[in-house]
Coordinates of C-alpha atoms in Angstrom, one line a residue:
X1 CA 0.0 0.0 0.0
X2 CA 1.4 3.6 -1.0
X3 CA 1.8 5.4 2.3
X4 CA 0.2 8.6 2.8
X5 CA 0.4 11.4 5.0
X6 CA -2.8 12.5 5.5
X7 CA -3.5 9.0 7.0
X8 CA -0.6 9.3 9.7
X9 CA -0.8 12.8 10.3
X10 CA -4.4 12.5 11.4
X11 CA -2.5 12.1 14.8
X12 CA -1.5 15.2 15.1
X13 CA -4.7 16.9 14.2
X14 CA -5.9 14.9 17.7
X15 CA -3.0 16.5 19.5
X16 CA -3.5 19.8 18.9
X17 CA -7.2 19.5 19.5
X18 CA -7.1 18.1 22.5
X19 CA -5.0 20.3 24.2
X20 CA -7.5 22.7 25.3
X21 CA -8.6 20.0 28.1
X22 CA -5.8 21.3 30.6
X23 CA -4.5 18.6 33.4
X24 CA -2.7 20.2 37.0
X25 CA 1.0 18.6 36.9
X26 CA 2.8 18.0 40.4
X27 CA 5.2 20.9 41.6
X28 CA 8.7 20.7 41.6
X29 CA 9.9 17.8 43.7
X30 CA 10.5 18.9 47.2
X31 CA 14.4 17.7 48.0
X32 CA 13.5 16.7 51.9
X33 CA 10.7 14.3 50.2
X34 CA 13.0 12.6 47.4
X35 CA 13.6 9.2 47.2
X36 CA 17.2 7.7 46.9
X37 CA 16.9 7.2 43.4
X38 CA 15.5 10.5 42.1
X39 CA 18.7 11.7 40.9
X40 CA 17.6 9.4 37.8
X41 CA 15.0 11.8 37.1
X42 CA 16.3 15.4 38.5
X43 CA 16.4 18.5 35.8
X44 CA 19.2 18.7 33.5
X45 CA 19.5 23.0 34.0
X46 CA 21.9 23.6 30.4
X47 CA 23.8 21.8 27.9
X48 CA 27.0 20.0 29.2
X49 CA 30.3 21.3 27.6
X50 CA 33.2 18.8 26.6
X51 CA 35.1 17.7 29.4
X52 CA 37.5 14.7 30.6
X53 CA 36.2 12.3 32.6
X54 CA 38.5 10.9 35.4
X55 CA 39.7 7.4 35.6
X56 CA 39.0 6.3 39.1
X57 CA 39.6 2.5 38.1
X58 CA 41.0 -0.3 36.1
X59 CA 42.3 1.2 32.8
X60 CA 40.9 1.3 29.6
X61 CA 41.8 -1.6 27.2
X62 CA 43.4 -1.3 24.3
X63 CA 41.4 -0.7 21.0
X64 CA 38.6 0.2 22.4
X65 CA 38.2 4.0 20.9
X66 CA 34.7 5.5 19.2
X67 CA 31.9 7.4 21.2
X68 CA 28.9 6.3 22.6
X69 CA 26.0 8.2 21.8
X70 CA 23.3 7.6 24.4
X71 CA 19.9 9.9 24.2
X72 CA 16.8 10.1 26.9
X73 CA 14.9 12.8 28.5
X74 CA 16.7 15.5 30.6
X75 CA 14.3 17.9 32.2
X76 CA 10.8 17.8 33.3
X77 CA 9.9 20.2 35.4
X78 CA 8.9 24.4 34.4
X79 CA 7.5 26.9 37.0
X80 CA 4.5 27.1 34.8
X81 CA 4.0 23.7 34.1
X82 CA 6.0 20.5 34.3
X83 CA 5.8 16.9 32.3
X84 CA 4.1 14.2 34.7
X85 CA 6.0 11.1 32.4
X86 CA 9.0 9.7 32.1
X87 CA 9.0 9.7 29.0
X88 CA 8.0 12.9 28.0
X89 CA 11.4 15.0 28.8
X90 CA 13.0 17.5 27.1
X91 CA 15.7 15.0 24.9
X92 CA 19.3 15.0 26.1
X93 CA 22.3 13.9 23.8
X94 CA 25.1 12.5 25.5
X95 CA 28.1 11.1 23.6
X96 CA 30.9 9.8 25.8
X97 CA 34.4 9.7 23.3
X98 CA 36.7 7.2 24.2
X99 CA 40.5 7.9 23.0
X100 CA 44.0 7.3 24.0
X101 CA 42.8 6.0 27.2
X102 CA 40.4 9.0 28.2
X103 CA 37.2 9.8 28.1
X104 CA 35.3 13.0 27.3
X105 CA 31.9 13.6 28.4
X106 CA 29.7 16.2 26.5
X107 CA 25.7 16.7 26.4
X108 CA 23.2 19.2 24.4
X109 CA 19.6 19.7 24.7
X110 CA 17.8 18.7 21.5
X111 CA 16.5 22.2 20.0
X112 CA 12.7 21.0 19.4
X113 CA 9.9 22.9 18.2
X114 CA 8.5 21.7 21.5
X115 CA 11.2 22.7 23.6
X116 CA 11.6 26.5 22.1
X117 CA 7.7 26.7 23.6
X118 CA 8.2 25.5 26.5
X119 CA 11.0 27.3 26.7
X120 CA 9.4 30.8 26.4
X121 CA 6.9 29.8 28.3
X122 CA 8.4 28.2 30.7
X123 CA 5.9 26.0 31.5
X124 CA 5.4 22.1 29.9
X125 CA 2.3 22.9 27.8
X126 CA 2.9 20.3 24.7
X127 CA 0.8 16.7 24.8
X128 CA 2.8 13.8 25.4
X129 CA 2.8 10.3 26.1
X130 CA 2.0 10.8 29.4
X131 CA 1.9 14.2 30.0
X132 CA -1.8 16.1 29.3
X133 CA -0.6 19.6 28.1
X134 CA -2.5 22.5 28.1
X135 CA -4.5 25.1 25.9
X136 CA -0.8 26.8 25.4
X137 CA 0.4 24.3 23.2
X138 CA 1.2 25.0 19.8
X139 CA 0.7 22.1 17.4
X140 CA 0.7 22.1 14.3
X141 CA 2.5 18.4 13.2
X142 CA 3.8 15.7 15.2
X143 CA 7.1 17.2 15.2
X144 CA 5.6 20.0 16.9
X145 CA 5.3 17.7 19.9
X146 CA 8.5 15.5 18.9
X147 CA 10.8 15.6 22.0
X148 CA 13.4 13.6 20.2
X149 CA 14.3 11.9 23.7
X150 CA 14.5 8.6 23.1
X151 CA 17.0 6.8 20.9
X152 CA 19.5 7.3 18.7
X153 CA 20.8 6.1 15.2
X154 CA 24.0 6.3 13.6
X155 CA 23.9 6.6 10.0
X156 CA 26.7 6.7 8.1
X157 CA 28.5 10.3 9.2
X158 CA 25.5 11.2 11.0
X159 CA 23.4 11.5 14.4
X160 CA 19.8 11.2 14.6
X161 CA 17.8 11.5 18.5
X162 CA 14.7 9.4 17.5
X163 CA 11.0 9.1 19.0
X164 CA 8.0 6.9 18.3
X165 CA 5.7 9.8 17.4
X166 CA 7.6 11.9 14.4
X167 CA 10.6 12.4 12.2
X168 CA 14.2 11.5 13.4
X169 CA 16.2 14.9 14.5
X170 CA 19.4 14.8 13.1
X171 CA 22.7 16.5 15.1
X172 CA 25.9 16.9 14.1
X173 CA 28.0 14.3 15.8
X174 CA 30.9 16.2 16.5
X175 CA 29.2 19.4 18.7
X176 CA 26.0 17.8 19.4
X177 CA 24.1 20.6 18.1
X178 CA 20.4 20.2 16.3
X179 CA 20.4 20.3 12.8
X180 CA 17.1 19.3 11.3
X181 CA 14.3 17.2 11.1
X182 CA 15.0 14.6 8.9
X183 CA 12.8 14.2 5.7
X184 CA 13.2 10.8 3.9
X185 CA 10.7 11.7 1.3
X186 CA 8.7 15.0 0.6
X187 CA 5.4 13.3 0.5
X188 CA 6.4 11.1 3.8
X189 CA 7.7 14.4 5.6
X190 CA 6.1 14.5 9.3
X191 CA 5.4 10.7 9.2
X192 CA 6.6 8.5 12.0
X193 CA 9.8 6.9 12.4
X194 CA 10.3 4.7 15.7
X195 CA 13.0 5.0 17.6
X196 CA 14.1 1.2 17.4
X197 CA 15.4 0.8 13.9
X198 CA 16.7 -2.7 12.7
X199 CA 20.6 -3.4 11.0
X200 CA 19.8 -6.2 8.4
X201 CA 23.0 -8.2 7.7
X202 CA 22.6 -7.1 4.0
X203 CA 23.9 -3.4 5.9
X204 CA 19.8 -2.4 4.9
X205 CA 18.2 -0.4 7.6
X206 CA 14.5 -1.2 8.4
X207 CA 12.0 0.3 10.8
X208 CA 8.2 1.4 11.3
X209 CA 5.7 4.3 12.4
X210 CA 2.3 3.6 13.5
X211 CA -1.1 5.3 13.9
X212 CA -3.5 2.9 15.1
X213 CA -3.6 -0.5 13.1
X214 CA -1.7 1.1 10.3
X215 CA 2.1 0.7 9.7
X216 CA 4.6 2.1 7.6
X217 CA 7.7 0.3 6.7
X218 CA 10.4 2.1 6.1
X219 CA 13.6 0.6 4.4
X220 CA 16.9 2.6 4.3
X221 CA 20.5 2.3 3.2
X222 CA 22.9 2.7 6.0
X223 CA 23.9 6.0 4.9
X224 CA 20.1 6.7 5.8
X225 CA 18.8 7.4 2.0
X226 CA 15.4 6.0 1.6
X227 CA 15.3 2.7 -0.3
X228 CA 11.3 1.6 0.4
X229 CA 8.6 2.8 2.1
X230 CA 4.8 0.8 2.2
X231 CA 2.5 0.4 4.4
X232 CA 1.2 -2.7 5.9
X233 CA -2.5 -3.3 8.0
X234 CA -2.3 -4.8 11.0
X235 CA -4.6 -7.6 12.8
X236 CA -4.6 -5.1 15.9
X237 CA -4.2 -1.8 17.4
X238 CA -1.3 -2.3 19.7
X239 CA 0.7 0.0 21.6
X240 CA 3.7 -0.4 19.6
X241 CA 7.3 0.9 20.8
X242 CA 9.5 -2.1 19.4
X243 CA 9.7 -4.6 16.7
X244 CA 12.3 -6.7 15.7
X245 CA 13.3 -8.7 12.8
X246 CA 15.5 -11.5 11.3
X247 CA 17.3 -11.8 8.2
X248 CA 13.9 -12.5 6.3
X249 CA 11.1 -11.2 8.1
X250 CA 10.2 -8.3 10.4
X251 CA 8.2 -9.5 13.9
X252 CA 5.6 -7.1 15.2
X253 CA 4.3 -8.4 18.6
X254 CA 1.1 -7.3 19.2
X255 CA 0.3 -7.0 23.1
X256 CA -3.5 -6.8 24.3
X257 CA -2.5 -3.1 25.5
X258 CA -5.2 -1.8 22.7
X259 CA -6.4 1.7 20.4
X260 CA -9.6 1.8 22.4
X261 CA -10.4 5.3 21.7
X262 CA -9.0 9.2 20.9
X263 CA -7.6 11.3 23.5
X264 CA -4.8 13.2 25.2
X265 CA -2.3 12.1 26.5
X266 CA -1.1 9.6 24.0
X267 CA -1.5 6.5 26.5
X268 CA -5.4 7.1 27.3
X269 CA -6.2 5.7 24.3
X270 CA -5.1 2.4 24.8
X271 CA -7.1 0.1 27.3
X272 CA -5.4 -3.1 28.4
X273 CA -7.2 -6.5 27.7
X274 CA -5.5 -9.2 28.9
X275 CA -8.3 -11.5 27.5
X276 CA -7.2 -10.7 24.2
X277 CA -3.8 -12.5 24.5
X278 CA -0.7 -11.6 22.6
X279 CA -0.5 -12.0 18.9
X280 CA 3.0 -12.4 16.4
X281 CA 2.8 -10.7 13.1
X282 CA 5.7 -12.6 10.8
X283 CA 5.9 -10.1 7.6
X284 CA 8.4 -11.0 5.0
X285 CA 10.3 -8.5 4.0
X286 CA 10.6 -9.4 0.1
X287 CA 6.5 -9.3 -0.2
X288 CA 5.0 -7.4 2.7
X289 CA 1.7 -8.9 1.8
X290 CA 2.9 -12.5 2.8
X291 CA 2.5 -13.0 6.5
X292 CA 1.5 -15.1 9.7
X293 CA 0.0 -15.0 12.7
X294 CA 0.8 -16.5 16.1
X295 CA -0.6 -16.5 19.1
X296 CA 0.4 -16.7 23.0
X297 CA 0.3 -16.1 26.1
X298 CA -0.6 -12.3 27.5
X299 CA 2.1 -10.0 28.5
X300 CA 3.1 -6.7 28.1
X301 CA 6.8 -5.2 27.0
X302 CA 8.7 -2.2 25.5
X303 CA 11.9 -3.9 24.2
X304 CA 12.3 -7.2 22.4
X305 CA 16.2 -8.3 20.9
X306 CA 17.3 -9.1 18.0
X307 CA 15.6 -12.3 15.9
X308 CA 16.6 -14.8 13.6
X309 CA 15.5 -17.4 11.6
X310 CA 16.7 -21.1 11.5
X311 CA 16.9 -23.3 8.1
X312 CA 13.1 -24.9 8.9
X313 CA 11.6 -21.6 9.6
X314 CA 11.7 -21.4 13.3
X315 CA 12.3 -18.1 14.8
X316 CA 13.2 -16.7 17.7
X317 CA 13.5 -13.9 19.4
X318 CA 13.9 -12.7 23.1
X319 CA 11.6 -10.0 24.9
X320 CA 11.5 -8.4 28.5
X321 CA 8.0 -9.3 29.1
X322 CA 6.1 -8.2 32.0
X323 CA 2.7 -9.1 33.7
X324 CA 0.5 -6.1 32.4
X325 CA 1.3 -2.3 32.0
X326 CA 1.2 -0.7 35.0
X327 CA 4.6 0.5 34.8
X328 CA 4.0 2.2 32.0
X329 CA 0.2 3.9 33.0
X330 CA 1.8 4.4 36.8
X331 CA 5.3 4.0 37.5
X332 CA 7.1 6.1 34.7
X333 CA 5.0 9.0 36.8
X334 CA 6.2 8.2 39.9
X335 CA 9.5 8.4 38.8
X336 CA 9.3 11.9 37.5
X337 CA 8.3 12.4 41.0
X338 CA 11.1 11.2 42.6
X339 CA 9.1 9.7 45.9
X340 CA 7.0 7.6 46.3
X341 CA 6.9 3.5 45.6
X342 CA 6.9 2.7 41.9
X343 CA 4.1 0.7 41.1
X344 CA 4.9 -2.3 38.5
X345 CA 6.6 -5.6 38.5
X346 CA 10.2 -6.0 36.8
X347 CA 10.2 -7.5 33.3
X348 CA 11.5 -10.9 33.1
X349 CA 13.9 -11.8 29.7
X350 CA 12.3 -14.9 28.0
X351 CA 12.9 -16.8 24.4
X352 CA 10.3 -16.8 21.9
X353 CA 10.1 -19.9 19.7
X354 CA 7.6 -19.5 16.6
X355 CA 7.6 -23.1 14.9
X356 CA 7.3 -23.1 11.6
X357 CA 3.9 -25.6 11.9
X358 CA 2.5 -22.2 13.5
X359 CA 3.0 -23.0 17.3
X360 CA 4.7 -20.6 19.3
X361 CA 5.9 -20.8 23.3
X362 CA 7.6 -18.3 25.6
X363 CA 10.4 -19.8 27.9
X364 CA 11.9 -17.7 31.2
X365 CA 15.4 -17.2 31.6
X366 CA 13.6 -16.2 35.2
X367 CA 16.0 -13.3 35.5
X368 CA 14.6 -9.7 35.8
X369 CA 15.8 -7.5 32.6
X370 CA 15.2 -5.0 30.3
X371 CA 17.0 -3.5 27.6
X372 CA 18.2 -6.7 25.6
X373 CA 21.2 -6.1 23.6
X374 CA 22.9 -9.2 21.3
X375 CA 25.9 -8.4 18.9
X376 CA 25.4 -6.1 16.4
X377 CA 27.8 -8.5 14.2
X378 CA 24.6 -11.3 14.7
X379 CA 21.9 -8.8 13.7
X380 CA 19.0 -10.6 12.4
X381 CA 21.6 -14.2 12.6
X382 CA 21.4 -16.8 14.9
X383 CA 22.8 -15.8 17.8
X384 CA 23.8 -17.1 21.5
X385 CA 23.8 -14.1 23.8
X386 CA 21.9 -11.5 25.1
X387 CA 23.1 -8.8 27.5
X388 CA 20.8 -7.1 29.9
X389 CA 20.5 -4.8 32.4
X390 CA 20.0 -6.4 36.0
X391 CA 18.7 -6.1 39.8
X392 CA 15.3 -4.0 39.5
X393 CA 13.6 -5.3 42.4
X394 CA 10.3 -3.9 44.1
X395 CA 11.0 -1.1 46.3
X396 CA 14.1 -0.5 44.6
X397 CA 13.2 0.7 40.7
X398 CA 15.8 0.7 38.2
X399 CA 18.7 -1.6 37.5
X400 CA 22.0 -1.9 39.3
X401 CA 23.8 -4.9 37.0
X402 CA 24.4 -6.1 34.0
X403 CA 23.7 -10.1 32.9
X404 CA 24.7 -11.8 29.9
X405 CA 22.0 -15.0 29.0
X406 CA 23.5 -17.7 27.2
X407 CA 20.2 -19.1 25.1
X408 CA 22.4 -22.1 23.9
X409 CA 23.9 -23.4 27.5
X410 CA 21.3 -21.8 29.5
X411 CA 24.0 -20.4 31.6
X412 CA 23.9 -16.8 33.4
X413 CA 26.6 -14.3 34.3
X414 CA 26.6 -11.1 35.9
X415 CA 27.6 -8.4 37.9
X416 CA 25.5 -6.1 40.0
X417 CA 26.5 -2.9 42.0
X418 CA 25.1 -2.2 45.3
X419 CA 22.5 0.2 45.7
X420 CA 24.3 3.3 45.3
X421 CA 24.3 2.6 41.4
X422 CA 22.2 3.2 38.6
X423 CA 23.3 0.8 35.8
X424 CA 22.3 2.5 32.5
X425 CA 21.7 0.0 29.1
X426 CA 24.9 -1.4 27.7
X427 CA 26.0 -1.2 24.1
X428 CA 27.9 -4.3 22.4
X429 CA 31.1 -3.0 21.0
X430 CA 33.2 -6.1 19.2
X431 CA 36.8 -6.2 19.4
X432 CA 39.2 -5.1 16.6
X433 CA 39.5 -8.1 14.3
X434 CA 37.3 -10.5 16.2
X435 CA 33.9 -12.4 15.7
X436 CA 33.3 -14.5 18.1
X437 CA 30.7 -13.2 20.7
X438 CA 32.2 -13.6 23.5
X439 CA 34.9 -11.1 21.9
X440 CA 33.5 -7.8 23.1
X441 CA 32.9 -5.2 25.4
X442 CA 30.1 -3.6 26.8
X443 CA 29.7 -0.1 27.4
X444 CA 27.4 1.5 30.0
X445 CA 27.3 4.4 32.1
X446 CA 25.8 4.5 35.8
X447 CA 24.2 7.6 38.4
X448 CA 26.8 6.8 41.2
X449 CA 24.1 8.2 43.9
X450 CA 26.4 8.1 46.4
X451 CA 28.7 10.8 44.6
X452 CA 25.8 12.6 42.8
X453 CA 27.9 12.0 39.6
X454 CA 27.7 10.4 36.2
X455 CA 30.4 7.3 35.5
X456 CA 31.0 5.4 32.1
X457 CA 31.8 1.9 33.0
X458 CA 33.8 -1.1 30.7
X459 CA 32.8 -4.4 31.0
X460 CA 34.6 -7.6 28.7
X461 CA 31.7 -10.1 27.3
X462 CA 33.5 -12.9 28.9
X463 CA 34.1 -12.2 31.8
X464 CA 31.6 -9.8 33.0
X465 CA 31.0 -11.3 36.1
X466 CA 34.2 -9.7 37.2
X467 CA 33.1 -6.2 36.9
X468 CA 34.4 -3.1 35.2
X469 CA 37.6 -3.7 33.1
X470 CA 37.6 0.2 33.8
X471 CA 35.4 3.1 35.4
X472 CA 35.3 7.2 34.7
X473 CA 33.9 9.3 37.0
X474 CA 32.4 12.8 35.5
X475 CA 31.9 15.9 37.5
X476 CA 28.3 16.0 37.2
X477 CA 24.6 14.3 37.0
X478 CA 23.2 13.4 34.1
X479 CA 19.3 12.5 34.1
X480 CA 19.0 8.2 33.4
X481 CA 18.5 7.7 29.4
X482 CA 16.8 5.2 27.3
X483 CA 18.6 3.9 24.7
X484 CA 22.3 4.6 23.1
X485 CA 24.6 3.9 20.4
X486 CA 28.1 3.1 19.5
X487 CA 30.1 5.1 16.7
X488 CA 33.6 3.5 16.1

C-alpha cells in the first residue's frame, strides 16, 4: 500500500485538538521528600560542555576507541507547568568519546519545536505520552510535539535522536548541536519513524511508524537514504514501541494493551485487555503482503532483541516481558516524582520460539531485565547471547547490573552494583578483528548516587561477572537515558 500522509498525520490533528482540556502537573519535587533514586529523574538545567572524565579504576583496554551516543529525556519540570512522564522529557544527547585511554563527556539539549515553547513559556504545555498539556500548546505536526528523547541512530556520518511519534532529529556528531528534522521523502515528511530501527546483515536499515492498526515500513541504506517505504494493515491496534526482525522477516508483537479510543495524552487511548492474548505478526520483508499469525500467552513489554531465523523456519527472538502495563500507566509517573513506591513488576527476559507448523511458546530465563542487547555483528543471525540490564527489584526501581544470558547453555553471568548505582543500558562493542561473541565489550554508564555524579563503565563479554575492566567518573549528573549507540 502507497503510504500517505494525511493518513498518519491525522494524529497530530488529535494532539492539537485536545490540548485545550488542561490537566494540574505535580510541583517541583521537594528535595527533603526525594527518594534515593530521584537523581535518575532530576532537571538537566543547560547543555553539558566537553570535558574529561576521570579514571577512578582499572584502565581502559586497548582498542577500544569510538563514542557512545546515548539519548533520553533530561528535564521535566517548568514553574508554569511540568511533564508528569518519564517519557516525555525534554531530549538529552550524550556522547561519551573514548581515545588514547580517556574519556570526554559532552551533552546538548535537543533544540525541538516543543522545547523553544516550552521554553518561552516556561511552563510544559505540549501533549505527550503521558503528559496532558495545556491550551498553550502549539501544534501544528507531530514534530511540533516530537521531543526527540528517546533513541539514537547512527547513519553513516550522522546522528539522529529518535522518537516513536515523528521524524528522526538529526545532530551533528561532532558538537551535538540540532540540525534538522530529517525528511526521507517530501510526501512522507512528518510521518513516524520509531526510535528502534533494525541493521539487516545485507547493511539495509529497516524500521516502522504507526497510527493505530496502520504501519509504515520504512527501508533505508545505512547512509540513511530512503530505499522503500509501504505500508502494511495490521490484525490489531497495539501499543507499539519495538519490533524486531531476522534476516527475512520483520516481527511485530502485538500485546493486548489496545487503540480503544482518541484522546490526550497519548496512552489514554489504549485500554489493556489481557483476554485478548498476545498476537506475532511474521511479515516477509521481500513481499509485505505475505505474512503469519501467532498467538500466545498475555504479557506486556517495551523492548524485544534481536531475531533470527533457522533453516526450517523457526524463529526466535527474546523479549523483557512483563505481567500487564502498570509500569507504564503508573510508574514512569512516579519516577518523574522522585518519591513515592513505583508501582509495576520487573520485566523478566524470556525466548520466543515461533515453529514453523505455526505453534509458538515463551520460555523464562527467570531473571529480571530490560533492555536486551545481542551483537550487532549477529543482527537478524542466529545468535547465543543476550546482554541485559540487572537487579530492578520492588522497592528498589531501576537496574543496578548487568547479565549476559547464554540461550544455547542456558547459563547466566553477571555483575550487580550495590544500591548506590544506577546501571544505564549497555552497548555491544566487538573487538578489533574479532567475531566470536564472546569477543567484546560492553559499554554502559551508571548515576553513582552516592557521589551525585555520572560514571562510564567497561565491561569484557567474557568475563563480565568480574566487573568493570575500567570506570570514569564525571563531575556531574546526568538525568538516566533510554537507549544509546556506538560510533567507532
Amino acid at each position: 500500500m502507497t503510504p500517505s500522509r494525511r493518513t498518519f498525520l491525522l494524529s497530530a490533528a488529535a494532539l492539537s485538538a485536545a490540548v485545550a482540556t488542561p490537566e494540574r502537573v505535580r510541583a517541583a519535587i521537594a528535595r527533603e521528600a526525594a527518594a534515593p533514586w530521584a537523581l535518575a529523574t532530576a532537571d538537566l538545567d543547560g547543555d553539558v560542555s566537553p570535558r574529561a572524565m576521570r579514571l577512578v579504576h582499572g584502565r581502559s583496554p586497548m582498542g577500544l576507541e569510538g563514542t557512545l551516543f546515548r539519548n533520553g529525556p533530561g528535564r521535566f519540570r517548568r514553574p508554569g507547568g511540568s511533564a508528569t512522564h518519564w517519557f516525555d522529557g525534554d531530549g538529552l544527547m550524550r556522547s561519551f568519546t573514548m581515545a588514547d585511554g580517556g574519556v570526554t563527556l559532552a551533552a546538548r539539549f535537543a533544540d525541538t519545536p516543543k522545547r523553544r515553547t516550552e521554553t518561552e513559556l516556561d511552563a510544559v504545555v505540549t501533549p505527550g505520552f503521558g503528559t496532558a498539556g495545556d491550551a498553550r500548546a502549539r501544534v501544528g505536526s507531530n514534530d511540533d510535539a516530537n521531543a526527540a528523547n528517546t533513541a539514537v541512530m547512527v547513519t553513516g556520518d550522522a546522528v539522529w535522536a529518535l522518537w516513536e511519534g515523528g521524524s528522526p532529529l538529526a545532530m551533528d556528531p561532532a558538537t551535538l548541536a540540532t540540525e534538522d528534522f530529517v525528511t526521507l521523502r517530501p510526501d512522507l515528511k512528518g510521518m513516524p519513524f520509531q526510535a528502534h530501527p533494525r541493521f539487516a546483515p545485507d547493511g539495509t536499515v529497516w524500521n516502522v511508524g504507526t497510527n493505530g492498526d496502520q504501519a509504515i515500513v520504512w527501508h533505508l541504506n545505512r547512509d540513511g537514504s530512503l530505499i522503500d517505504a509501504q505500508v502494511l494493515t495490521l490484525p490489531r491496534a497495539s501499543y507499539l514501541h519495538d519490533f524486531t526482525a531476522t534476516e527475512r522477516s520483520l516481527v511485530f508483537v502485538l500485546q493486548p494493551w489496545v487503540f480503544d479510543h482518541r484522546g490526550m495524552p497519548f496512552l489514554t487511548q489504549f485500554a489493556w485487555k489481557p483476554e485478548l492474548g498476545t498476537q506475532v505478526l511474521v511479515v516477509d520483508k521481500a513481499d509485505l503482503t505475505r505474512t503469519r499469525l501467532f498467538e500466545l500467552e498475555t504479557f506486556a513489554f517495551f523492548h524485544l532483541g534481536d531475531g533470527w531465523e533457522e533453516a526450517d523456519g523457526t524463529i526466535r527472538f527474546d523479549v523483557a516481558a512483563n505481567v500487564d502495563n502498570t509500569f507504564a500507566v503508573e510508574g514512569a509517573r512516579v519516577l518523574v516524582a522522585g518519591r513515592g513506591s513505583v508501582p509495576g513488576a520487573p520485566s523478566v527476559l524470556k525466548l520466543v520460539t515461533l515453529h514453523a507448523d505455526g505453534r509458538a511458546e515463551m520460555a523464562s530465563s527467570g531473571v529480571t531485565a530490560e533492555f536486551p542487547k545481542g551483537d550487532p555483528r549477529r543482527a537478524g543471525l542466529a545468535r547465543d547471547l543476550t546482554v541485559h540490564v540487572a537487579g530492578e527489584r520492588g522497592g528498589r526501581p531501576l537496574p543496578n547490573g548487568l547479565a549476559i544470558q547464554d540461550w544455547r547453555t542456558g547459563r547466566r553471568h553477571g555483575f550487580a552494583f550495590d544500591d548506590t548505582q544506577i546501571l544505564e543500558e549497555a552497548v555491544f562493542v566487538p573487538k578489533p578483528g574479532t567475531t566470536a561473541e564472546r569477543d567484546a565489550w560492553l559499554v554502559a554508564p551508571s548515576i553513582n548516587l552516592a557521589e551525585g555524579v555520572t560514571e562510564l563503565h567497561v565491561f569484557d563479554v567474557a568475563h563480565v561477572e568480574d566487573g568493570p575492566m575500567a570506570t570514569w567518573r564525571a563531575d556531574v549528573a546526568l538525568p538516566a537515558g533510554f537507549h544509546g549507540a556506538w560510533k567507532g
